[in-house]
Coordinates of N, CA and C in Angstrom, one line a residue:
M1 N 0.8 -1.2 0.0 CA 0.0 0.0 0.0 C 0.9 1.2 0.0
R2 N 0.6 2.2 -0.8 CA 1.3 3.4 -0.9 C 0.6 4.5 -0.2
I3 N 1.2 5.3 0.5 CA 0.6 6.4 1.2 C 1.0 7.7 0.6
T4 N 0.0 8.5 0.2 CA 0.3 9.8 -0.4 C -0.2 10.9 0.6
I5 N 0.6 11.9 0.8 CA 0.2 12.9 1.7 C -0.4 14.1 0.9
K6 N -1.6 14.5 1.3 CA -2.2 15.7 0.7 C -2.5 16.7 1.8
T7 N -2.2 17.9 1.5 CA -2.4 18.9 2.5 C -3.3 20.0 2.0
I8 N -4.0 20.6 2.8 CA -4.9 21.7 2.4 C -4.4 23.0 2.9
G9 N -3.6 23.6 2.1 CA -3.1 24.9 2.4 C -2.0 24.9 3.5
I10 N -1.6 23.8 4.0 CA -0.6 23.7 5.1 C 0.6 23.1 4.5
P11 N 1.8 23.6 4.7 CA 3.0 22.9 4.2 C 3.0 21.5 4.6
A12 N 3.7 20.6 3.8 CA 3.7 19.2 4.0 C 4.3 18.8 5.3
F13 N 5.5 19.5 5.7 CA 6.1 19.1 6.9 C 5.3 19.4 8.2
I14 N 4.5 20.4 8.1 CA 3.6 20.7 9.2 C 2.5 19.7 9.3
A15 N 1.9 19.4 8.1 CA 0.8 18.4 8.1 C 1.3 17.1 8.6
I16 N 2.5 16.7 8.3 CA 3.0 15.4 8.8 C 3.1 15.5 10.3
A17 N 3.7 16.6 10.8 CA 3.9 16.8 12.2 C 2.6 16.8 12.9
L18 N 1.6 17.4 12.3 CA 0.3 17.5 13.0 C -0.6 16.2 12.8
G19 N -0.2 15.4 11.9 CA -0.9 14.2 11.6 C -2.1 14.3 10.7
F20 N -2.0 15.3 9.8 CA -3.1 15.5 8.9 C -2.9 14.8 7.6
A21 N -2.1 13.7 7.6 CA -1.9 12.9 6.4 C -3.1 12.2 6.0
I22 N -3.4 12.2 4.7 CA -4.6 11.5 4.2 C -4.0 10.3 3.4
A23 N -4.4 9.2 3.8 CA -4.0 8.0 3.1 C -4.8 7.7 1.9
E24 N -4.1 7.5 0.8 CA -4.7 7.2 -0.5 C -4.3 5.7 -0.9
P25 N -5.3 4.9 -1.4 CA -4.9 3.5 -1.7 C -3.9 3.5 -2.8
G26 N -2.9 2.6 -2.7 CA -1.9 2.4 -3.7 C -2.4 1.8 -5.0
H27 N -1.8 2.0 -6.0 CA -2.1 1.4 -7.3 C -1.0 0.5 -7.7
G28 N -1.3 -0.8 -7.8 CA -0.3 -1.8 -8.2 C -0.7 -2.6 -9.4
Q29 N 0.0 -3.6 -9.7 CA -0.4 -4.5 -10.7 C -0.2 -5.9 -10.3
D30 N -0.8 -6.8 -11.0 CA -0.6 -8.2 -10.6 C 0.8 -8.7 -10.9
I31 N 1.2 -9.6 -10.0 CA 2.6 -10.2 -10.2 C 2.4 -11.3 -11.2
V32 N 3.1 -11.3 -12.3 CA 3.0 -12.3 -13.4 C 4.3 -13.1 -13.4
Y33 N 4.2 -14.4 -13.3 CA 5.4 -15.2 -13.3 C 5.8 -15.5 -14.8
Q34 N 7.0 -15.2 -15.1 CA 7.5 -15.5 -16.5 C 8.6 -16.5 -16.3
P35 N 8.5 -17.7 -16.8 CA 9.5 -18.7 -16.7 C 10.8 -18.3 -17.5
I36 N 11.9 -18.8 -17.0 CA 13.2 -18.5 -17.7 C 13.5 -19.6 -18.8
N37 N 13.2 -20.8 -18.4 CA 13.5 -22.0 -19.3 C 12.6 -22.0 -20.4
P38 N 13.1 -22.1 -21.7 CA 12.2 -22.1 -22.8 C 11.4 -23.4 -22.9
S39 N 11.8 -24.5 -22.2 CA 11.1 -25.7 -22.2 C 9.7 -25.6 -21.5
F40 N 9.7 -24.6 -20.6 CA 8.5 -24.3 -19.8 C 7.8 -23.0 -20.2
G41 N 8.0 -22.5 -21.4 CA 7.3 -21.4 -21.9 C 8.1 -20.1 -21.8
G42 N 9.4 -20.2 -21.4 CA 10.2 -19.0 -21.3 C 10.7 -18.5 -22.7
N43 N 11.5 -17.5 -22.7 CA 12.1 -16.9 -23.9 C 13.0 -17.9 -24.6
P44 N 12.7 -18.2 -25.9 CA 13.5 -19.2 -26.6 C 15.0 -18.8 -26.7
F45 N 15.3 -17.5 -26.6 CA 16.7 -17.0 -26.7 C 17.5 -17.3 -25.5
N46 N 16.9 -17.9 -24.4 CA 17.6 -18.3 -23.2 C 18.2 -19.6 -23.3
S47 N 17.8 -20.4 -24.3 CA 18.2 -21.8 -24.4 C 19.7 -22.0 -24.5
A48 N 20.4 -21.2 -25.3 CA 21.9 -21.4 -25.5 C 22.6 -21.1 -24.2
H49 N 22.1 -20.0 -23.5 CA 22.7 -19.6 -22.2 C 22.5 -20.7 -21.2
L50 N 21.3 -21.2 -21.1 CA 21.0 -22.3 -20.1 C 21.8 -23.6 -20.4
L51 N 21.9 -23.9 -21.7 CA 22.7 -25.1 -22.0 C 24.2 -24.9 -21.7
G52 N 24.7 -23.7 -21.9 CA 26.1 -23.5 -21.6 C 26.3 -23.6 -20.1
V53 N 25.4 -23.0 -19.3 CA 25.5 -23.1 -17.8 C 25.5 -24.5 -17.3
A54 N 24.5 -25.3 -17.9 CA 24.4 -26.7 -17.5 C 25.6 -27.5 -17.9
S55 N 26.2 -27.3 -19.1 CA 27.4 -28.0 -19.5 C 28.6 -27.6 -18.6
A56 N 28.7 -26.4 -18.2 CA 29.8 -26.0 -17.3 C 29.7 -26.7 -16.0
Q57 N 28.4 -26.9 -15.5 CA 28.2 -27.5 -14.2 C 28.3 -29.0 -14.2
N58 N 28.2 -29.6 -15.4 CA 28.2 -31.1 -15.6 C 29.5 -31.7 -15.3
K59 N 29.6 -32.5 -14.3 CA 30.9 -33.1 -13.9 C 30.9 -34.6 -14.3
Y60 N 29.8 -35.1 -14.9 CA 29.7 -36.5 -15.3 C 30.6 -36.8 -16.5
K61 N 31.4 -37.9 -16.4 CA 32.2 -38.3 -17.5 C 31.7 -39.7 -17.9
D62 N 31.4 -39.9 -19.2 CA 30.9 -41.2 -19.7 C 32.0 -42.2 -19.7
P63 N 31.8 -43.3 -18.9 CA 32.9 -44.3 -18.8 C 33.1 -45.0 -20.1
N64 N 32.1 -45.0 -21.0 CA 32.2 -45.7 -22.3 C 32.7 -44.8 -23.4
A65 N 32.9 -43.5 -23.1 CA 33.4 -42.6 -24.2 C 34.8 -43.0 -24.7
I66 N 34.9 -42.8 -26.0 CA 36.2 -43.1 -26.6 C 37.0 -41.8 -26.6
T67 N 38.0 -41.8 -25.8 CA 38.8 -40.5 -25.7 C 40.3 -40.8 -26.2
S68 N 40.6 -42.0 -26.6 CA 41.9 -42.3 -27.0 C 42.2 -41.6 -28.3
Q69 N 43.4 -41.0 -28.4 CA 43.8 -40.3 -29.6 C 44.9 -41.2 -30.3
D70 N 45.1 -42.4 -29.8 CA 46.1 -43.3 -30.3 C 45.8 -43.6 -31.8
P71 N 46.7 -43.4 -32.7 CA 46.5 -43.7 -34.1 C 46.0 -45.2 -34.4
A72 N 46.6 -46.1 -33.6 CA 46.2 -47.5 -33.8 C 44.7 -47.7 -33.4
S73 N 44.3 -47.1 -32.4 CA 42.9 -47.2 -31.9 C 42.0 -46.5 -33.0
Q74 N 42.4 -45.4 -33.5 CA 41.6 -44.7 -34.5 C 41.5 -45.6 -35.7
F75 N 42.6 -46.2 -36.2 CA 42.6 -47.0 -37.3 C 41.7 -48.2 -37.1
L76 N 41.7 -48.8 -35.9 CA 40.9 -50.0 -35.7 C 39.4 -49.6 -35.7
R77 N 39.0 -48.5 -35.1 CA 37.6 -48.1 -35.2 C 37.2 -47.8 -36.6
T78 N 38.0 -47.1 -37.4 CA 37.7 -46.8 -38.8 C 37.6 -48.1 -39.6
L79 N 38.4 -49.0 -39.4 CA 38.4 -50.3 -40.1 C 37.1 -51.1 -39.8
Q80 N 36.8 -51.1 -38.5 CA 35.6 -51.8 -38.0 C 34.3 -51.2 -38.6
S81 N 34.3 -49.9 -38.6 CA 33.2 -49.1 -39.2 C 33.0 -49.4 -40.7
R82 N 34.1 -49.4 -41.4 CA 34.1 -49.7 -42.9 C 33.6 -51.1 -43.2
L83 N 34.1 -52.1 -42.4 CA 33.7 -53.5 -42.6 C 32.2 -53.7 -42.3
L84 N 31.7 -53.1 -41.2 CA 30.3 -53.2 -40.9 C 29.4 -52.5 -42.0
S85 N 29.9 -51.3 -42.5 CA 29.2 -50.7 -43.6 C 29.2 -51.5 -44.9
S86 N 30.3 -52.2 -45.2 CA 30.3 -53.1 -46.4 C 29.3 -54.2 -46.2
L87 N 29.3 -54.8 -45.0 CA 28.4 -55.9 -44.7 C 26.9 -55.4 -44.8
A88 N 26.6 -54.2 -44.3 CA 25.3 -53.7 -44.4 C 24.9 -53.5 -45.9
T89 N 25.8 -53.1 -46.7 CA 25.5 -52.9 -48.1 C 25.2 -54.2 -48.8
Q90 N 26.0 -55.3 -48.5 CA 25.8 -56.6 -49.0 C 24.4 -57.1 -48.6
I91 N 24.0 -57.0 -47.4 CA 22.7 -57.4 -46.9 C 21.6 -56.7 -47.6
T92 N 21.8 -55.4 -47.8 CA 20.8 -54.6 -48.4 C 20.6 -55.0 -49.9
D93 N 21.7 -55.3 -50.5 CA 21.6 -55.8 -51.9 C 20.9 -57.2 -52.0
V94 N 21.1 -58.0 -51.0 CA 20.4 -59.3 -51.1 C 18.9 -59.1 -50.9
I95 N 18.5 -58.2 -50.0 CA 17.1 -58.0 -49.7 C 16.4 -57.1 -50.8
F96 N 17.1 -56.0 -51.2 CA 16.4 -55.0 -52.1 C 17.0 -54.9 -53.5
G97 N 18.1 -55.6 -53.8 CA 18.9 -55.4 -55.0 C 18.2 -55.9 -56.2
E98 N 18.9 -56.0 -57.3 CA 18.4 -56.5 -58.6 C 17.8 -57.9 -58.5
N99 N 18.5 -58.8 -57.9 CA 18.1 -60.2 -57.7 C 17.6 -60.4 -56.3
A100 N 16.7 -59.6 -55.9 CA 16.2 -59.6 -54.5 C 15.5 -61.0 -54.2
Q101 N 15.8 -61.5 -53.0 CA 15.2 -62.8 -52.6 C 14.0 -62.5 -51.8
D102 N 13.1 -63.5 -51.7 CA 11.9 -63.4 -51.0 C 12.1 -63.6 -49.5
S103 N 13.1 -64.5 -49.2 CA 13.4 -64.7 -47.7 C 14.8 -65.2 -47.7
G104 N 15.3 -65.2 -46.5 CA 16.7 -65.7 -46.3 C 17.2 -65.5 -44.9
V105 N 18.3 -66.1 -44.6 CA 19.0 -66.0 -43.3 C 20.4 -65.7 -43.5
I106 N 20.9 -64.6 -42.9 CA 22.3 -64.2 -43.0 C 22.9 -64.3 -41.6
Q107 N 24.0 -65.0 -41.4 CA 24.6 -65.1 -40.1 C 26.1 -64.6 -40.1
F108 N 26.5 -63.8 -39.2 CA 27.9 -63.5 -39.0 C 28.1 -63.3 -37.5
G109 N 29.1 -63.9 -37.0 CA 29.4 -63.9 -35.6 C 28.2 -64.4 -34.8
D110 N 27.8 -63.6 -33.8 CA 26.7 -64.0 -32.9 C 25.4 -63.4 -33.4
Q111 N 25.4 -62.7 -34.6 CA 24.2 -62.1 -35.1 C 23.6 -63.0 -36.2
V112 N 22.3 -63.1 -36.1 CA 21.5 -63.8 -37.2 C 20.5 -62.9 -37.7
I113 N 20.5 -62.6 -39.0 CA 19.5 -61.7 -39.6 C 18.7 -62.6 -40.6
S114 N 17.4 -62.6 -40.3 CA 16.5 -63.3 -41.2 C 15.5 -62.3 -41.7
F115 N 15.1 -62.5 -43.0 CA 14.2 -61.5 -43.6 C 13.1 -62.3 -44.4
V116 N 11.9 -61.7 -44.5 CA 10.8 -62.2 -45.2 C 10.2 -61.1 -46.0
R117 N 10.0 -61.2 -47.3 CA 9.4 -60.2 -48.1 C 7.9 -60.5 -48.1
G118 N 7.1 -59.5 -47.7 CA 5.6 -59.6 -47.8 C 5.1 -58.8 -49.0
V119 N 3.8 -58.6 -49.1 CA 3.2 -57.9 -50.2 C 3.6 -56.4 -50.2
D120 N 3.6 -55.8 -49.0 CA 3.9 -54.3 -49.0 C 5.1 -54.0 -48.0
S121 N 5.8 -55.0 -47.5 CA 6.9 -54.7 -46.6 C 7.8 -55.9 -46.5
V122 N 9.0 -55.6 -46.0 CA 10.0 -56.6 -45.7 C 10.2 -56.6 -44.2
T123 N 10.1 -57.8 -43.6 CA 10.3 -57.9 -42.1 C 11.7 -58.5 -41.8
L124 N 12.5 -57.7 -41.1 CA 13.8 -58.2 -40.7 C 13.8 -58.5 -39.3
T125 N 14.4 -59.7 -38.9 CA 14.5 -60.1 -37.5 C 16.0 -60.3 -37.2
I126 N 16.5 -59.5 -36.3 CA 17.9 -59.6 -36.0 C 18.0 -60.2 -34.6
T127 N 18.7 -61.4 -34.5 CA 18.8 -62.1 -33.2 C 20.3 -62.1 -32.8
N128 N 20.5 -61.7 -31.6 CA 21.8 -61.7 -31.0 C 21.9 -62.9 -30.1
N129 N 22.7 -63.9 -30.6 CA 22.8 -65.2 -29.9 C 23.6 -65.1 -28.6
A130 N 24.4 -64.0 -28.5 CA 25.2 -63.8 -27.3 C 24.4 -63.5 -26.1
D131 N 23.4 -62.7 -26.2 CA 22.5 -62.3 -25.1 C 21.1 -62.6 -25.3
G132 N 20.7 -63.2 -26.5 CA 19.3 -63.6 -26.7 C 18.4 -62.5 -27.1
S133 N 18.8 -61.3 -27.3 CA 17.9 -60.2 -27.7 C 17.5 -60.4 -29.1
V134 N 16.3 -59.9 -29.4 CA 15.7 -60.0 -30.7 C 15.1 -58.6 -31.1
T135 N 15.5 -58.2 -32.3 CA 15.0 -56.9 -32.8 C 14.3 -57.1 -34.1
E136 N 13.1 -56.6 -34.2 CA 12.3 -56.8 -35.5 C 12.1 -55.4 -36.1
I137 N 12.4 -55.4 -37.4 CA 12.3 -54.1 -38.2 C 11.4 -54.4 -39.4
I138 N 10.4 -53.6 -39.6 CA 9.5 -53.7 -40.7 C 9.8 -52.5 -41.7
V139 N 10.2 -52.9 -42.9 CA 10.6 -51.8 -43.9 C 9.5 -51.9 -45.0
P140 N 8.8 -50.7 -45.1 CA 7.7 -50.7 -46.2 C 8.4 -50.7 -47.5
L141 N 7.7 -51.3 -48.5 CA 8.2 -51.4 -49.9 C 7.7 -50.2 -50.6
L142 N 8.5 -49.6 -51.5 CA 8.0 -48.5 -52.4 C 7.2 -49.1 -53.5
Q143 N 6.0 -48.6 -53.7 CA 5.2 -49.1 -54.8 C 4.8 -47.9 -55.7
D144 N 5.1 -48.0 -57.0 CA 4.7 -47.0 -57.9 C 3.5 -47.5 -58.7
S145 N 3.0 -46.7 -59.6 CA 1.7 -47.0 -60.3 C 1.9 -48.3 -61.2
S146 N 3.0 -48.5 -61.7 CA 3.2 -49.7 -62.6 C 3.2 -51.0 -61.7
D147 N 3.6 -50.9 -60.4 CA 3.6 -52.1 -59.6 C 2.2 -52.4 -59.1
E148 N 1.3 -51.4 -59.0 CA -0.1 -51.6 -58.5 C -0.9 -52.6 -59.4
G149 N -0.7 -52.4 -60.7 CA -1.4 -53.4 -61.7 C -0.9 -54.8 -61.5
A150 N 0.4 -54.9 -61.4 CA 1.0 -56.2 -61.2 C 0.6 -56.8 -59.9
L151 N 0.5 -55.9 -58.9 CA 0.1 -56.4 -57.5 C -1.3 -56.9 -57.5
L152 N -2.2 -56.1 -58.1 CA -3.6 -56.5 -58.2 C -3.8 -57.7 -59.0
A153 N -3.1 -57.9 -60.1 CA -3.2 -59.1 -60.9 C -2.7 -60.3 -60.2
G154 N -1.7 -60.1 -59.3 CA -1.2 -61.2 -58.5 C -2.2 -61.6 -57.5
L155 N -3.0 -60.7 -57.0 CA -4.0 -61.0 -56.0 C -5.3 -61.5 -56.6
G156 N -5.4 -61.6 -57.9 CA -6.6 -62.2 -58.6 C -7.7 -61.1 -58.7
Q157 N -7.4 -59.9 -58.8 CA -8.4 -58.8 -58.9 C -8.3 -58.2 -60.2

């Protein structure tokens, strides 16, 4: 509440001394909460600053992070990546290439990849024999207008 002193022909210091102060209600405004974090509706320009502050305070180090700058380690990682990429290309050619097969099983190491071609998709099942985990991926097949007639003819319509 704000108090304003108004006097009637009497100087202000005398009015205060005499107790002639007249209280007037204060005029305020509502308090409005504005979040800082843009994730909660705050200003989107705060995100870079907040990320920088959080990164500076982060003391966690990933135990699985590869921090070795040893050239032999880098070469080994690059070689492994290239071999896996080549293997993925060969598997893709077997499934989707010019002489695509309707089904098959590909095994390397502890991984077994089986695939089955359906009418509108290919289902890949990847089994890891080391830990028993199974991952299933369904890849839709691209169908253009020339394939639709052949597809309908194959279905007897």
